[in-house]
Coordinates of C-alpha atoms in Angstrom, one line a residue:
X1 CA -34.8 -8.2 -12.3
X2 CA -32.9 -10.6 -9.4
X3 CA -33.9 -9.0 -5.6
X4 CA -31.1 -8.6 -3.0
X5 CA -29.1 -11.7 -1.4
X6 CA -31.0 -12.4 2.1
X7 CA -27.9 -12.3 4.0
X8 CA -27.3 -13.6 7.8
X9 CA -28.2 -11.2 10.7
X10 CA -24.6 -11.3 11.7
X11 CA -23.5 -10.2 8.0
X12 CA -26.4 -7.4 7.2
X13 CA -25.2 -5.5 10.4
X14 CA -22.3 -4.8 9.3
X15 CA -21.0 -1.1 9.2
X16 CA -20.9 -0.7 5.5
X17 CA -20.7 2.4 3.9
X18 CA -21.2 3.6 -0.2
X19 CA -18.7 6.0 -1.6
X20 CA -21.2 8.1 -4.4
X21 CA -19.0 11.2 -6.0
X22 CA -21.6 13.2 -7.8
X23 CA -21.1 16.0 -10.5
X24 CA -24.5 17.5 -11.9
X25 CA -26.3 14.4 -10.6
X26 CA -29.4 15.8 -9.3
X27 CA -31.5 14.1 -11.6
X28 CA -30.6 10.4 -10.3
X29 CA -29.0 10.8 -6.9
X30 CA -32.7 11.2 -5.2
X31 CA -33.7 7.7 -6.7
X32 CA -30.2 6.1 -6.0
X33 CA -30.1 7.3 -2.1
X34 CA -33.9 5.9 -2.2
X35 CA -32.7 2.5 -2.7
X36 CA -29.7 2.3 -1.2
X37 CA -31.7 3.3 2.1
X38 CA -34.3 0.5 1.2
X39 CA -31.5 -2.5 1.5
X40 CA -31.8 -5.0 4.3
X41 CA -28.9 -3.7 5.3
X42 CA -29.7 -1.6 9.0
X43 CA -26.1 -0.3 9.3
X44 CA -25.8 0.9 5.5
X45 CA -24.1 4.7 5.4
X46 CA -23.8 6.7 2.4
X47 CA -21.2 9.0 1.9
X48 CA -21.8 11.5 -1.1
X49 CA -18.6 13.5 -2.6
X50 CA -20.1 16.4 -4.4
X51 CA -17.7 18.4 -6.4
X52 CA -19.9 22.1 -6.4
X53 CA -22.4 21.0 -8.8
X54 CA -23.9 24.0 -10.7
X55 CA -27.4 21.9 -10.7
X56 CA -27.7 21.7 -7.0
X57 CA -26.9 18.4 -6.1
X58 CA -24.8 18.6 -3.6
X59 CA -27.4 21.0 -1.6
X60 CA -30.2 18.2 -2.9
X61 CA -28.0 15.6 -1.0
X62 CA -27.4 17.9 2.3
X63 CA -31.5 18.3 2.4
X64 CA -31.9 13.9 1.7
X65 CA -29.3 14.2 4.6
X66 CA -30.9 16.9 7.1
X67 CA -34.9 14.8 6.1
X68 CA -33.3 11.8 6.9
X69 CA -32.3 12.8 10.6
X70 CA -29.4 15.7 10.6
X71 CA -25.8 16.0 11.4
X72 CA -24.7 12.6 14.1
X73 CA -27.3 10.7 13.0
X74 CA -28.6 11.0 9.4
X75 CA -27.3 7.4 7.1
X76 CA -25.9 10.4 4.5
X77 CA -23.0 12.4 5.0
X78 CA -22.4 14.6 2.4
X79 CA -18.5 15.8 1.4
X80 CA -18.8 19.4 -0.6
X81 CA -15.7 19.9 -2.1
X82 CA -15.0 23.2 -3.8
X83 CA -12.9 22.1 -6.3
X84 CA -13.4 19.5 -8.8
X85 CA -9.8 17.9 -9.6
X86 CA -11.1 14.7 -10.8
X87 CA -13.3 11.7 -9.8
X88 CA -10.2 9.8 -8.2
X89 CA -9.6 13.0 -5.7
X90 CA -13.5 12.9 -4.8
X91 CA -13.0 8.8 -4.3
X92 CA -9.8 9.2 -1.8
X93 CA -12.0 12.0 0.0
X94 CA -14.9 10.4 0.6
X95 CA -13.2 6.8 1.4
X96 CA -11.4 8.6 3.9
X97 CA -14.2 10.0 5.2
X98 CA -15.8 6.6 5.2
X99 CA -12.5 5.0 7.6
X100 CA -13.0 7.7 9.7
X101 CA -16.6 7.0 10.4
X102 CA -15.2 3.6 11.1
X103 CA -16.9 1.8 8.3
X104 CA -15.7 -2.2 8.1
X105 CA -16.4 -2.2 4.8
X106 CA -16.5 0.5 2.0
X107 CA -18.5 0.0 -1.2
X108 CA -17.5 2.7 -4.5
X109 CA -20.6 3.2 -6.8
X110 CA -21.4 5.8 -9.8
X111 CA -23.9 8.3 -9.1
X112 CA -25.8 7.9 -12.4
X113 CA -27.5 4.5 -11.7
X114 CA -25.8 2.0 -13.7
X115 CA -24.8 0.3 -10.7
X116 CA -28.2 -1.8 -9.3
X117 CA -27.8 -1.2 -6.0
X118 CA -29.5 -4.8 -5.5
X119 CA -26.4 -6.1 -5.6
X120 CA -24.4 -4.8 -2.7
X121 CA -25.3 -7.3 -0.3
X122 CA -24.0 -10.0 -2.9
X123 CA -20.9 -8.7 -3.0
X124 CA -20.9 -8.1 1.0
X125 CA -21.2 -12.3 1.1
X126 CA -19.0 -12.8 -1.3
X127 CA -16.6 -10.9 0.3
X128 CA -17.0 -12.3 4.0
X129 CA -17.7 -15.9 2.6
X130 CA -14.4 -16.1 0.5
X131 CA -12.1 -13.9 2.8
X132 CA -11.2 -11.5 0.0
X133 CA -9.9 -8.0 0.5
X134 CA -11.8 -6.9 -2.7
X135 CA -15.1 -7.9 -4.4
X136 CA -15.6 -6.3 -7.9
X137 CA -19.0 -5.9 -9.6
X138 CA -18.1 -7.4 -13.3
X139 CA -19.1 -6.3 -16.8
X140 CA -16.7 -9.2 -18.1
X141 CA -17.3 -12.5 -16.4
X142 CA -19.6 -15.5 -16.8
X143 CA -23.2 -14.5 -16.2
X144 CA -22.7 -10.9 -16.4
X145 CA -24.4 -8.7 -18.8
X146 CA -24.5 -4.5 -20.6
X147 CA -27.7 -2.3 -21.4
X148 CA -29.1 -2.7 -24.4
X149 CA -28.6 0.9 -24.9
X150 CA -24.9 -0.2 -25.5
X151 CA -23.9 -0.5 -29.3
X152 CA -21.5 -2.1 -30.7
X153 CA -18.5 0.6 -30.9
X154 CA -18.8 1.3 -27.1
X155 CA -19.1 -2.7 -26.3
X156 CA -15.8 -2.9 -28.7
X157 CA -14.4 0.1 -26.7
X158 CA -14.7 -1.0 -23.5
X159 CA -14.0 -4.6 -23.9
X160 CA -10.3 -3.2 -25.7
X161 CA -9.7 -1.4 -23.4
X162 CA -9.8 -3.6 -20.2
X163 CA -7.5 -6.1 -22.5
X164 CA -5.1 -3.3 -22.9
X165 CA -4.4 -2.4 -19.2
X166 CA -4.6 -6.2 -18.3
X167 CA -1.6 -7.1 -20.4
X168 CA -0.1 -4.3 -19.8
X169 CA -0.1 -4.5 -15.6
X170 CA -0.8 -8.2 -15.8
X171 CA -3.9 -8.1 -13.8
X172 CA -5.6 -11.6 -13.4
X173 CA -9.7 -10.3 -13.2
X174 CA -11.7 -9.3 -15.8
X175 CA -13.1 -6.0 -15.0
X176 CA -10.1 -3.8 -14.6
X177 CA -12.0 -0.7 -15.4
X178 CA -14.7 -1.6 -13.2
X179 CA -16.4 1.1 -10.8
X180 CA -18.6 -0.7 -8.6
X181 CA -16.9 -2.4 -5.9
X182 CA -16.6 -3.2 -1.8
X183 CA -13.2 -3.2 0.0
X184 CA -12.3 -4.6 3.4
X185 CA -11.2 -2.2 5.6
X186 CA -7.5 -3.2 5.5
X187 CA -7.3 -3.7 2.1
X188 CA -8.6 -0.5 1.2
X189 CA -6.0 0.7 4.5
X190 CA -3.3 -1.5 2.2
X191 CA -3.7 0.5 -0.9
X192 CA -2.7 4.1 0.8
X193 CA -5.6 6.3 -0.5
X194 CA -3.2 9.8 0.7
X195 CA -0.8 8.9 -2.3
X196 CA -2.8 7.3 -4.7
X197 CA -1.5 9.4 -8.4
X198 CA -5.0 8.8 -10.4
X199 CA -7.3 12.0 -10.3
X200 CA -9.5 10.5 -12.6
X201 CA -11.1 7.3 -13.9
X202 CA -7.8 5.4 -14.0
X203 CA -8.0 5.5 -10.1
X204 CA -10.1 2.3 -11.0
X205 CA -7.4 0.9 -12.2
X206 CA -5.2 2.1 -9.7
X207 CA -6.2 0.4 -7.1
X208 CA -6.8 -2.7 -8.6
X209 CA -3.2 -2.6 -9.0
X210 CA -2.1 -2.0 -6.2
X211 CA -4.6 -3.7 -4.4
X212 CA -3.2 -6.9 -6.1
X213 CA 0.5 -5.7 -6.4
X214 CA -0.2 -5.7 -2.0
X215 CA -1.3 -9.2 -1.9
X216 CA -5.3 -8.5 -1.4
X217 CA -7.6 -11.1 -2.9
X218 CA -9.6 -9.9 -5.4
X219 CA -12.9 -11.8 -6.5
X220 CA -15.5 -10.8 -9.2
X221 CA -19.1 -11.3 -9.4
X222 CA -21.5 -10.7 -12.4
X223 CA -23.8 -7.9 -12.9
X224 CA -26.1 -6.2 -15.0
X225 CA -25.1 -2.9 -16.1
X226 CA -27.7 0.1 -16.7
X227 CA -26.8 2.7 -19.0
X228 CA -27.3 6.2 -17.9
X229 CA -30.9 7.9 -18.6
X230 CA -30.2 11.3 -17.3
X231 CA -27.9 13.8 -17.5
X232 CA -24.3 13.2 -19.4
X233 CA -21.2 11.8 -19.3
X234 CA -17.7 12.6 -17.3
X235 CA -15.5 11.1 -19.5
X236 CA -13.5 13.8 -21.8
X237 CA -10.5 13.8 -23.2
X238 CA -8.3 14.6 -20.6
X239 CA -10.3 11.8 -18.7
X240 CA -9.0 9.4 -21.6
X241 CA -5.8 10.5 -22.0
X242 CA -4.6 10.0 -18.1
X243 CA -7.1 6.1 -18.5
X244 CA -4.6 5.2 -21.3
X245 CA -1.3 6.8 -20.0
X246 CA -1.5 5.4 -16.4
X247 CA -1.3 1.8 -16.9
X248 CA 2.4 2.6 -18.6
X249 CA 3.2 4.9 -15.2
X250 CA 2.4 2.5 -12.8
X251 CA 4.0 -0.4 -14.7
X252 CA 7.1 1.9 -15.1
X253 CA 7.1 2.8 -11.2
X254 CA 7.0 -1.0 -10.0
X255 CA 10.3 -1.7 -12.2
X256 CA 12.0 1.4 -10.6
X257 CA 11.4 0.4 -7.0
X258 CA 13.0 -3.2 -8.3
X259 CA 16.0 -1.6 -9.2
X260 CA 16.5 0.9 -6.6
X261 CA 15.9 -2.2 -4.0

């Protein structure tokens, strides 16, 4: 297992904050918060966006929050939402929360732990060393890698159907699906969370598009993705549905705003 970039003093300090939306996640957000707390990174905030979880995680964060020092001054804010609309509504409402914190830079991440936090201060220096607006936690470049616990149908699955919304919104980085991520402040200010159509996980894909569409730089760097251990998956059929219709809508808007201009 590769340990966290040492990054310069000037660089670690940065106001960074993690974006975690959380639905029946009690079993693995202890653990995540746990390391995420242990980076070399003293200015680190989490925000978590719980959707009412039936198990008790949102209350579970709100105590890690309250032991951890209490409203002002605790690194967790939590977000309890009452209704849960979808994982892109959580996203814009804890980002948000995030830029008004006055975060520099905002890092998304799943809740479930197949995102190693060990490699948020890579993509911090990636991102300050290369000037992007975007750094992107690959599945799909050189040097990256999936869990073993992936088989072959979900690896064929996956890898389809990042080729299918990269031809279709002609996209030039791998990952188009990808959930783990850190955005500049003004990029993410560039992609206009308020009005951002995605309620799901095409929100991913969302703003990658218009991230690019807006002229951001967007870099990828490889990592190792974990499969989940605990609890169960988001993704249902609605969830699917909206992943494979939006790619057409947003494509579809663009060449309407061409010819109304």
């Amino acid at each position: 297992m590769s340990t966290p970039a040492a990054l310069p003093p000037s660089w670690a300090t940065s106001r960074l904050s993690v974006v975690i939306p959380t639905y029946n996640e009690a079993q693995n957000l202890p653990f995540l918060l746990d390391q995420l707390l242990a980076l070399e990174l003293p200015n680190l905030r989490v925000v978590v966006v719980d959707d009412g979880s039936p198990d008790g995680t949102g209350e579970l964060a709100q105590k890690f929050a309250d032991d951890h020092g209490g409203a002002g001054t605790s690194p967790v804010t939590v977000v309890h939402r009452r209704t849960k609309d979808g994982l892109g509504r959580a996203y814009v409402a804890g980002m948000s929360q995030a830029l008004t914190d006055g975060a520099e830079f905002v890092a998304q991440m799943d809740a479930d732990l197949s995102h190693p936090p060990r490699y948020l201060p890579q993509l911090l220096g990636t991102l300050l060393a290369t000037g992007a607006g975007v750094v992107i936690g690959s599945r799909y470049v050189p040097g990256a890698s999936l869990s073993g616990d992936w088989g072959p149908g979900r690896r064929l699955l996956s890898g389809w159907a990042n080729a299918y919304v990269r031809t279709i919104l002609e996209l030039p980085i791998r990952d188009v699906t990808a959930g783990y991520k850190l955005w500049r402040r003004d990029a993410l200010e560039a992609v206009d969370l308020e009005t951002m159509a995605s309620s799901g996980y095409s929100f991913q894909v969302e703003a990658h598009y218009r991230a690019y569409r807006r002229g951001q730089k967007l870099v990828e760097i490889p990592i190792h993705f974990e499969d989940r251990q605990q609890g169960h998956s988001k993704m249902d059929l609605g969830v699917q549905l909206e992943s494979a219709l939006r790619p057409f809508q947003l494509r579809r808007d663009i060449h309407r705003r061409r010819r109304a201009s």
